[in-house]
Amino acid sequence: MPTIENQNLSQSSINLLELLRCTACGKPLNQQGSGYVCSGCQRSFPVERGVIRAVDPENYAGSFGFQWQRYARTQMDDAESRESEKDFQRKTGLTPTDVKGKLILDVGCGMGRFAEVATRWGARVVGIDLSAAAEVAARNLADREFVALQADVFALPFAAESFDFIYSIGVLHHTPSCEQAVKVLPQYLKPGGTLAVWLYSAYNPWYRFSDIYRRVTNRMQAKTLHGILRVVVPVVNGVDSTVRMVPGIGRPLSGLIRHVMPVNRNPNRKWRVLDTFDWYSPKYQSKHTYEQVFRWFESCGLEDLHVVEVPISVRGRKPAA
């Protein structure tokens, strides 16, 4: 394995020279100094702050970089909480037995909360993120079988049929075309490999008012929006809690508040602000139905399709032959 400064490759059994391909011409990459260079067109792929860079750092996912730099470990599992593990199981249907010893691609790894679960279960994970969140994931999982890349789902730097599993949880609906993002992924699955995605649901009308607010919020500077939400989220939750205690009309009024002023209501204070920011800040946000996702999977030749526990979660398998 190549040894690269500031990257945990020497501790990992993931053979990147076997996996990596040029995003411009598709040729294999060679190690050169502290990074990689295409063997064909000579395009360079530097390693900076523990992350292989395969995309322009200036892109539409900047708010996620801000988000995960600030909340670097807020949603990471620890001895007291296994919330991310529960989410991972409920949104992919995967178990420790499924992933142990497998090579997995985490599309939109953020700060590494789900890659932490998969590596804890014995998987080897390659995580990609369009934003600088990949740097946070590299730091958080420096002692795991994990490698981070800053890359675009529409131009992934990998050889075809490289991964046993690919999952993407809460990410592809933040791309310019969720459909095309989903359809890109099966080519990177080994025969018999599994793709699992979780997307925002189009069945629930609660987000209608938030879509109106998003016309403004997704144009705001991330720091400004975060500062506003740090005030707004506790106030809205406080008003909601107070109103719910009013006899008779409390619950209907609370329902109206939740409909008109949608904010996250996780019991954890930091999670409430983080998840609300995650909803209002991205440039792109689409919602989807099972019918849509099944149609996309089928058009890519995936079979054995399953609805997983949390809407909209779908899992499918690439034919073995």
mmCIF file of C-alpha atoms in Angstrom:
data_model
loop_
_atom_site.group_PDB
_atom_site.id
_atom_site.type_symbol
_atom_site.label_atom_id
_atom_site.label_comp_id
_atom_site.label_asym_id
_atom_site.label_seq_id
_atom_site.Cartn_x
_atom_site.Cartn_y
_atom_site.Cartn_z
ATOM 1 C CA MET A 1 0.000 0.000 0.000
ATOM 2 C CA PRO A 2 1.217 3.550 -0.679
ATOM 3 C CA THR A 3 2.022 5.705 2.296
ATOM 4 C CA ILE A 4 0.673 9.242 2.031
ATOM 5 C CA GLU A 5 1.312 12.102 4.420
ATOM 6 C CA ASN A 6 -1.682 13.079 6.559
ATOM 7 C CA GLN A 7 -3.755 10.170 5.232
ATOM 8 C CA ASN A 8 -4.513 6.927 7.050
ATOM 9 C CA LEU A 9 -3.900 4.765 3.953
ATOM 10 C CA SER A 10 -0.968 2.942 5.525
ATOM 11 C CA GLN A 11 -3.332 1.664 8.235
ATOM 12 C CA SER A 12 -5.970 0.521 5.748
ATOM 13 C CA SER A 13 -6.192 -2.617 3.644
ATOM 14 C CA ILE A 14 -8.127 -0.690 0.966
ATOM 15 C CA ASN A 15 -6.077 -0.855 -2.257
ATOM 16 C CA LEU A 16 -6.677 2.587 -3.725
ATOM 17 C CA LEU A 17 -4.433 2.060 -6.733
ATOM 18 C CA GLU A 18 -6.762 -0.760 -7.750
ATOM 19 C CA LEU A 19 -9.890 1.354 -7.191
ATOM 20 C CA LEU A 20 -9.006 4.826 -8.415
ATOM 21 C CA ARG A 21 -9.615 6.062 -11.938
ATOM 22 C CA CYS A 22 -9.249 9.467 -13.589
ATOM 23 C CA THR A 23 -12.484 11.455 -13.680
ATOM 24 C CA ALA A 24 -11.447 12.976 -17.026
ATOM 25 C CA CYS A 25 -10.283 9.989 -19.095
ATOM 26 C CA GLY A 26 -10.979 6.917 -16.960
ATOM 27 C CA LYS A 27 -7.378 5.671 -16.866
ATOM 28 C CA PRO A 28 -5.764 4.255 -13.675
ATOM 29 C CA LEU A 29 -3.948 6.599 -11.310
ATOM 30 C CA ASN A 30 -0.357 6.371 -10.156
ATOM 31 C CA GLN A 31 0.995 7.587 -6.864
ATOM 32 C CA GLN A 32 3.205 10.642 -7.204
ATOM 33 C CA GLY A 33 4.593 12.404 -4.163
ATOM 34 C CA SER A 34 1.771 13.066 -1.727
ATOM 35 C CA GLY A 35 -1.001 12.540 -4.252
ATOM 36 C CA TYR A 36 -2.041 10.765 -7.433
ATOM 37 C CA VAL A 37 -1.586 11.437 -11.150
ATOM 38 C CA CYS A 38 -3.517 9.964 -14.074
ATOM 39 C CA SER A 39 -1.491 7.501 -16.119
ATOM 40 C CA GLY A 40 -3.241 8.787 -19.262
ATOM 41 C CA CYS A 41 -3.964 12.517 -19.294
ATOM 42 C CA GLN A 42 -1.663 13.389 -16.356
ATOM 43 C CA ARG A 43 -4.397 15.089 -14.374
ATOM 44 C CA SER A 44 -3.384 15.392 -10.722
ATOM 45 C CA PHE A 45 -5.420 14.359 -7.665
ATOM 46 C CA PRO A 46 -3.761 15.896 -4.600
ATOM 47 C CA VAL A 47 -4.126 14.744 -1.019
ATOM 48 C CA GLU A 48 -4.833 17.653 1.304
ATOM 49 C CA ARG A 49 -5.702 17.505 5.000
ATOM 50 C CA GLY A 50 -6.158 13.754 4.838
ATOM 51 C CA VAL A 51 -8.485 13.763 1.821
ATOM 52 C CA ILE A 52 -7.971 12.816 -1.827
ATOM 53 C CA ARG A 53 -9.333 15.705 -3.925
ATOM 54 C CA ALA A 54 -11.167 14.766 -7.114
ATOM 55 C CA VAL A 55 -13.360 17.859 -7.480
ATOM 56 C CA ASP A 56 -13.177 21.649 -7.410
ATOM 57 C CA PRO A 57 -13.478 22.624 -3.709
ATOM 58 C CA GLU A 58 -15.793 25.512 -4.664
ATOM 59 C CA ASN A 59 -19.202 23.924 -5.301
ATOM 60 C CA TYR A 60 -22.865 23.972 -4.325
ATOM 61 C CA ALA A 61 -22.327 21.862 -1.178
ATOM 62 C CA GLY A 62 -20.525 24.543 0.835
ATOM 63 C CA SER A 63 -23.183 24.672 3.558
ATOM 64 C CA PHE A 64 -22.510 21.017 4.373
ATOM 65 C CA GLY A 65 -18.837 21.752 4.845
ATOM 66 C CA PHE A 66 -19.732 24.507 7.315
ATOM 67 C CA GLN A 67 -22.264 22.255 9.024
ATOM 68 C CA TRP A 68 -19.991 19.287 9.622
ATOM 69 C CA GLN A 69 -16.939 21.332 10.548
ATOM 70 C CA ARG A 70 -19.035 22.903 13.306
ATOM 71 C CA TYR A 71 -20.840 19.708 14.402
ATOM 72 C CA ALA A 72 -17.934 17.341 13.843
ATOM 73 C CA ARG A 73 -19.016 14.688 16.359
ATOM 74 C CA THR A 74 -22.551 15.663 17.369
ATOM 75 C CA GLN A 75 -24.191 12.669 15.680
ATOM 76 C CA MET A 76 -21.398 10.133 16.181
ATOM 77 C CA ASP A 77 -22.326 7.079 18.240
ATOM 78 C CA ASP A 78 -20.627 6.593 21.602
ATOM 79 C CA ALA A 79 -21.022 4.507 24.744
ATOM 80 C CA GLU A 80 -24.241 6.339 25.646
ATOM 81 C CA SER A 81 -25.950 6.523 22.252
ATOM 82 C CA ARG A 82 -26.447 4.295 19.224
ATOM 83 C CA GLU A 83 -28.781 6.603 17.297
ATOM 84 C CA SER A 84 -26.697 6.567 14.118
ATOM 85 C CA GLU A 85 -26.520 2.777 14.193
ATOM 86 C CA LYS A 86 -30.321 2.601 14.518
ATOM 87 C CA ASP A 87 -30.724 5.071 11.639
ATOM 88 C CA PHE A 88 -28.300 3.100 9.500
ATOM 89 C CA GLN A 89 -30.222 -0.138 10.009
ATOM 90 C CA ARG A 90 -33.648 1.452 9.527
ATOM 91 C CA LYS A 91 -32.652 3.275 6.333
ATOM 92 C CA THR A 92 -30.545 0.603 4.604
ATOM 93 C CA GLY A 93 -31.803 -2.693 6.050
ATOM 94 C CA LEU A 94 -28.161 -3.791 6.370
ATOM 95 C CA THR A 95 -26.864 -5.783 9.349
ATOM 96 C CA PRO A 96 -23.404 -6.485 10.790
ATOM 97 C CA THR A 97 -23.433 -9.897 9.109
ATOM 98 C CA ASP A 98 -24.176 -8.309 5.720
ATOM 99 C CA VAL A 99 -21.257 -5.878 5.737
ATOM 100 C CA LYS A 100 -18.484 -7.610 7.683
ATOM 101 C CA GLY A 101 -15.373 -7.867 5.531
ATOM 102 C CA LYS A 102 -17.041 -6.108 2.589
ATOM 103 C CA LEU A 103 -15.832 -3.088 0.634
ATOM 104 C CA ILE A 104 -18.447 -0.325 0.830
ATOM 105 C CA LEU A 105 -18.915 3.065 -0.802
ATOM 106 C CA ASP A 106 -20.560 5.723 1.380
ATOM 107 C CA VAL A 107 -21.940 8.386 -0.980
ATOM 108 C CA GLY A 108 -22.190 11.659 0.922
ATOM 109 C CA CYS A 109 -20.356 10.539 4.041
ATOM 110 C CA GLY A 110 -20.549 13.902 5.821
ATOM 111 C CA MET A 111 -18.506 13.737 9.010
ATOM 112 C CA GLY A 112 -18.591 9.929 8.925
ATOM 113 C CA ARG A 113 -21.471 8.978 11.219
ATOM 114 C CA PHE A 114 -22.663 6.033 9.110
ATOM 115 C CA ALA A 115 -19.179 5.012 7.987
ATOM 116 C CA GLU A 116 -18.343 4.774 11.684
ATOM 117 C CA VAL A 117 -21.151 2.240 12.080
ATOM 118 C CA ALA A 118 -20.118 0.210 9.031
ATOM 119 C CA THR A 119 -16.435 0.106 10.010
ATOM 120 C CA ARG A 120 -17.389 -0.818 13.581
ATOM 121 C CA TRP A 121 -19.287 -3.739 12.072
ATOM 122 C CA GLY A 122 -16.136 -4.879 10.259
ATOM 123 C CA ALA A 123 -16.541 -3.284 6.801
ATOM 124 C CA ARG A 124 -13.916 -1.413 4.818
ATOM 125 C CA VAL A 125 -15.414 1.911 3.728
ATOM 126 C CA VAL A 126 -14.542 4.489 1.093
ATOM 127 C CA GLY A 127 -16.407 7.712 1.837
ATOM 128 C CA ILE A 128 -16.982 10.489 -0.679
ATOM 129 C CA ASP A 129 -18.439 13.911 -0.059
ATOM 130 C CA LEU A 130 -18.724 16.913 -2.340
ATOM 131 C CA SER A 131 -17.983 19.262 0.554
ATOM 132 C CA ALA A 132 -15.095 19.774 2.962
ATOM 133 C CA ALA A 133 -16.984 17.501 5.365
ATOM 134 C CA ALA A 134 -14.751 14.750 3.960
ATOM 135 C CA GLU A 135 -11.920 16.272 6.012
ATOM 136 C CA VAL A 136 -13.943 15.822 9.197
ATOM 137 C CA ALA A 137 -14.720 12.200 8.321
ATOM 138 C CA ALA A 138 -11.016 11.518 7.711
ATOM 139 C CA ARG A 139 -10.176 12.895 11.173
ATOM 140 C CA ASN A 140 -13.034 11.127 12.932
ATOM 141 C CA LEU A 141 -12.199 7.739 11.414
ATOM 142 C CA ALA A 142 -8.419 7.953 11.196
ATOM 143 C CA ASP A 143 -8.055 4.689 13.140
ATOM 144 C CA ARG A 144 -10.576 2.742 11.031
ATOM 145 C CA GLU A 145 -10.619 0.905 7.703
ATOM 146 C CA PHE A 146 -11.756 4.117 6.032
ATOM 147 C CA VAL A 147 -10.539 6.424 3.278
ATOM 148 C CA ALA A 148 -12.079 9.816 2.451
ATOM 149 C CA LEU A 149 -12.322 11.575 -0.903
ATOM 150 C CA GLN A 150 -13.808 14.905 -1.897
ATOM 151 C CA ALA A 151 -15.609 13.907 -5.059
ATOM 152 C CA ASP A 152 -18.739 14.474 -7.127
ATOM 153 C CA VAL A 153 -21.296 11.669 -7.441
ATOM 154 C CA PHE A 154 -21.655 12.562 -11.135
ATOM 155 C CA ALA A 155 -17.912 12.007 -11.749
ATOM 156 C CA LEU A 156 -16.737 9.368 -9.310
ATOM 157 C CA PRO A 157 -13.024 8.458 -9.487
ATOM 158 C CA PHE A 158 -13.497 4.684 -9.286
ATOM 159 C CA ALA A 159 -13.239 1.644 -11.517
ATOM 160 C CA ALA A 160 -16.492 -0.039 -12.482
ATOM 161 C CA GLU A 161 -17.716 -2.974 -10.367
ATOM 162 C CA SER A 162 -15.501 -2.116 -7.376
ATOM 163 C CA PHE A 163 -17.837 -2.259 -4.361
ATOM 164 C CA ASP A 164 -19.840 -4.946 -2.573
ATOM 165 C CA PHE A 165 -22.295 -2.386 -1.173
ATOM 166 C CA ILE A 166 -23.106 1.221 -1.923
ATOM 167 C CA TYR A 167 -25.318 3.277 0.351
ATOM 168 C CA SER A 168 -26.393 6.908 0.390
ATOM 169 C CA ILE A 169 -28.438 8.206 3.306
ATOM 170 C CA GLY A 170 -30.063 11.635 3.044
ATOM 171 C CA VAL A 171 -27.760 12.966 0.338
ATOM 172 C CA LEU A 172 -28.816 12.395 -3.283
ATOM 173 C CA HIS A 173 -31.901 14.632 -2.978
ATOM 174 C CA HIS A 174 -29.442 17.502 -2.466
ATOM 175 C CA THR A 175 -27.985 17.134 -5.978
ATOM 176 C CA PRO A 176 -29.192 18.926 -9.136
ATOM 177 C CA SER A 177 -30.792 15.645 -10.302
ATOM 178 C CA CYS A 178 -31.574 12.968 -7.751
ATOM 179 C CA GLU A 179 -32.665 10.567 -10.492
ATOM 180 C CA GLN A 180 -29.378 10.841 -12.362
ATOM 181 C CA ALA A 181 -27.394 10.579 -9.118
ATOM 182 C CA VAL A 182 -29.127 7.299 -8.256
ATOM 183 C CA LYS A 183 -28.641 5.930 -11.773
ATOM 184 C CA VAL A 184 -24.897 6.659 -11.702
ATOM 185 C CA LEU A 185 -24.216 4.296 -8.801
ATOM 186 C CA PRO A 186 -25.029 0.733 -9.963
ATOM 187 C CA GLN A 187 -22.096 0.703 -12.417
ATOM 188 C CA TYR A 188 -19.740 0.745 -9.420
ATOM 189 C CA LEU A 189 -21.323 -2.331 -7.802
ATOM 190 C CA LYS A 190 -19.782 -5.754 -8.167
ATOM 191 C CA PRO A 191 -22.124 -8.371 -9.665
ATOM 192 C CA GLY A 192 -24.448 -9.385 -6.845
ATOM 193 C CA GLY A 193 -23.732 -6.139 -4.980
ATOM 194 C CA THR A 194 -26.377 -4.083 -3.178
ATOM 195 C CA LEU A 195 -27.428 -0.435 -3.485
ATOM 196 C CA ALA A 196 -29.399 1.187 -0.642
ATOM 197 C CA VAL A 197 -30.657 4.782 -0.646
ATOM 198 C CA TRP A 198 -32.735 6.909 1.678
ATOM 199 C CA LEU A 199 -34.395 10.024 0.230
ATOM 200 C CA TYR A 200 -36.806 12.682 1.453
ATOM 201 C CA SER A 201 -40.424 11.583 1.154
ATOM 202 C CA ALA A 202 -42.945 13.315 -1.112
ATOM 203 C CA TYR A 203 -45.892 11.759 0.726
ATOM 204 C CA ASN A 204 -45.891 13.997 3.795
ATOM 205 C CA PRO A 205 -47.218 17.571 3.348
ATOM 206 C CA TRP A 206 -45.567 18.975 6.503
ATOM 207 C CA TYR A 207 -42.688 20.491 4.503
ATOM 208 C CA ARG A 208 -44.881 22.798 2.364
ATOM 209 C CA PHE A 209 -44.258 25.885 4.518
ATOM 210 C CA SER A 210 -40.561 25.085 4.836
ATOM 211 C CA ASP A 211 -40.314 25.119 1.028
ATOM 212 C CA ILE A 212 -41.533 28.707 1.090
ATOM 213 C CA TYR A 213 -38.930 29.683 3.683
ATOM 214 C CA ARG A 214 -36.219 27.839 1.743
ATOM 215 C CA ARG A 215 -36.597 30.292 -1.133
ATOM 216 C CA VAL A 216 -34.766 32.705 1.161
ATOM 217 C CA THR A 217 -32.754 30.490 3.509
ATOM 218 C CA ASN A 218 -30.856 28.562 0.839
ATOM 219 C CA ARG A 219 -29.473 31.845 -0.484
ATOM 220 C CA MET A 220 -28.187 32.998 2.899
ATOM 221 C CA GLN A 221 -24.613 32.695 4.097
ATOM 222 C CA ALA A 222 -24.288 29.502 6.122
ATOM 223 C CA LYS A 223 -22.938 31.343 9.161
ATOM 224 C CA THR A 224 -25.811 33.854 9.098
ATOM 225 C CA LEU A 225 -28.505 31.208 8.741
ATOM 226 C CA HIS A 226 -26.969 29.133 11.513
ATOM 227 C CA GLY A 227 -26.943 32.144 13.834
ATOM 228 C CA ILE A 228 -30.640 32.794 13.152
ATOM 229 C CA LEU A 229 -31.621 29.156 13.704
ATOM 230 C CA ARG A 230 -29.761 29.009 17.013
ATOM 231 C CA VAL A 231 -32.330 31.536 18.233
ATOM 232 C CA VAL A 232 -35.422 30.497 16.271
ATOM 233 C CA VAL A 233 -35.333 26.745 16.933
ATOM 234 C CA PRO A 234 -35.368 26.975 20.769
ATOM 235 C CA VAL A 235 -38.078 29.682 20.641
ATOM 236 C CA VAL A 236 -40.362 27.665 18.359
ATOM 237 C CA ASN A 237 -39.890 24.516 20.422
ATOM 238 C CA GLY A 238 -40.527 26.450 23.627
ATOM 239 C CA VAL A 239 -43.752 27.979 22.293
ATOM 240 C CA ASP A 240 -44.895 24.598 21.004
ATOM 241 C CA SER A 241 -44.261 22.906 24.366
ATOM 242 C CA THR A 242 -46.146 25.645 26.232
ATOM 243 C CA VAL A 243 -49.122 25.644 23.868
ATOM 244 C CA ARG A 244 -49.497 21.859 24.078
ATOM 245 C CA MET A 245 -50.275 22.175 27.799
ATOM 246 C CA VAL A 246 -53.339 24.389 27.190
ATOM 247 C CA PRO A 247 -56.471 22.266 27.899
ATOM 248 C CA GLY A 248 -58.689 21.513 24.935
ATOM 249 C CA ILE A 249 -57.045 23.583 22.213
ATOM 250 C CA GLY A 250 -53.419 22.826 23.053
ATOM 251 C CA ARG A 251 -52.837 19.910 20.702
ATOM 252 C CA PRO A 252 -54.603 21.455 17.655
ATOM 253 C CA LEU A 253 -52.615 24.680 18.156
ATOM 254 C CA SER A 254 -49.417 22.700 18.509
ATOM 255 C CA GLY A 255 -50.186 20.901 15.248
ATOM 256 C CA LEU A 256 -50.674 24.249 13.518
ATOM 257 C CA ILE A 257 -47.374 25.575 14.857
ATOM 258 C CA ARG A 258 -45.545 22.477 13.656
ATOM 259 C CA HIS A 259 -47.111 22.823 10.219
ATOM 260 C CA VAL A 260 -46.461 26.554 9.800
ATOM 261 C CA MET A 261 -43.056 26.687 11.536
ATOM 262 C CA PRO A 262 -41.282 23.379 10.750
ATOM 263 C CA VAL A 263 -38.161 22.891 12.872
ATOM 264 C CA ASN A 264 -36.511 19.753 14.175
ATOM 265 C CA ARG A 265 -37.708 18.460 17.541
ATOM 266 C CA ASN A 266 -35.015 15.996 18.499
ATOM 267 C CA PRO A 267 -34.598 15.751 22.302
ATOM 268 C CA ASN A 268 -30.931 16.741 21.906
ATOM 269 C CA ARG A 269 -30.502 20.525 21.702
ATOM 270 C CA LYS A 270 -27.550 20.433 19.279
ATOM 271 C CA TRP A 271 -29.271 17.887 17.028
ATOM 272 C CA ARG A 272 -32.335 20.172 16.800
ATOM 273 C CA VAL A 273 -30.306 23.093 15.446
ATOM 274 C CA LEU A 274 -28.099 20.877 13.282
ATOM 275 C CA ASP A 275 -30.976 19.024 11.598
ATOM 276 C CA THR A 276 -32.980 22.216 11.074
ATOM 277 C CA PHE A 277 -29.946 23.837 9.451
ATOM 278 C CA ASP A 278 -29.496 20.696 7.347
ATOM 279 C CA TRP A 279 -33.044 21.152 6.046
ATOM 280 C CA TYR A 280 -33.013 24.876 5.294
ATOM 281 C CA SER A 281 -29.454 25.495 4.040
ATOM 282 C CA PRO A 282 -28.854 23.260 0.962
ATOM 283 C CA LYS A 283 -29.142 24.760 -2.503
ATOM 284 C CA TYR A 284 -30.983 21.698 -3.822
ATOM 285 C CA GLN A 285 -33.662 19.660 -2.091
ATOM 286 C CA SER A 286 -36.089 17.271 -3.784
ATOM 287 C CA LYS A 287 -38.718 14.838 -2.452
ATOM 288 C CA HIS A 288 -39.583 11.456 -3.906
ATOM 289 C CA THR A 289 -41.996 8.517 -3.970
ATOM 290 C CA TYR A 290 -41.434 4.776 -3.888
ATOM 291 C CA GLU A 291 -42.806 4.553 -7.421
ATOM 292 C CA GLN A 292 -40.093 6.907 -8.689
ATOM 293 C CA VAL A 293 -37.230 5.162 -6.931
ATOM 294 C CA PHE A 294 -38.374 1.673 -7.948
ATOM 295 C CA ARG A 295 -38.555 2.854 -11.558
ATOM 296 C CA TRP A 296 -34.998 4.254 -11.354
ATOM 297 C CA PHE A 297 -33.642 1.042 -9.826
ATOM 298 C CA GLU A 298 -35.374 -1.125 -12.417
ATOM 299 C CA SER A 299 -34.081 1.024 -15.300
ATOM 300 C CA CYS A 300 -30.543 0.275 -14.063
ATOM 301 C CA GLY A 301 -31.205 -3.459 -14.092
ATOM 302 C CA LEU A 302 -31.344 -3.833 -10.311
ATOM 303 C CA GLU A 303 -33.508 -6.641 -8.958
ATOM 304 C CA ASP A 304 -34.813 -8.036 -5.673
ATOM 305 C CA LEU A 305 -36.055 -4.552 -4.722
ATOM 306 C CA HIS A 306 -37.121 -3.958 -1.137
ATOM 307 C CA VAL A 307 -38.806 -1.133 0.746
ATOM 308 C CA VAL A 308 -36.876 -0.617 3.978
ATOM 309 C CA GLU A 309 -38.335 0.670 7.249
ATOM 310 C CA VAL A 310 -38.151 4.473 6.928
ATOM 311 C CA PRO A 311 -39.726 6.270 3.919
ATOM 312 C CA ILE A 312 -38.236 6.672 1.359
ATOM 313 C CA SER A 313 -35.749 3.810 1.763
ATOM 314 C CA VAL A 314 -35.187 1.375 -1.119
ATOM 315 C CA ARG A 315 -32.639 -1.403 -1.532
ATOM 316 C CA GLY A 316 -31.836 -3.398 -4.672
ATOM 317 C CA ARG A 317 -29.310 -5.938 -5.925
ATOM 318 C CA LYS A 318 -27.243 -6.019 -9.081
ATOM 319 C CA PRO A 319 -27.653 -9.338 -10.935
ATOM 320 C CA ALA A 320 -24.884 -11.795 -10.143
ATOM 321 C CA ALA A 321 -24.337 -12.665 -13.797
#
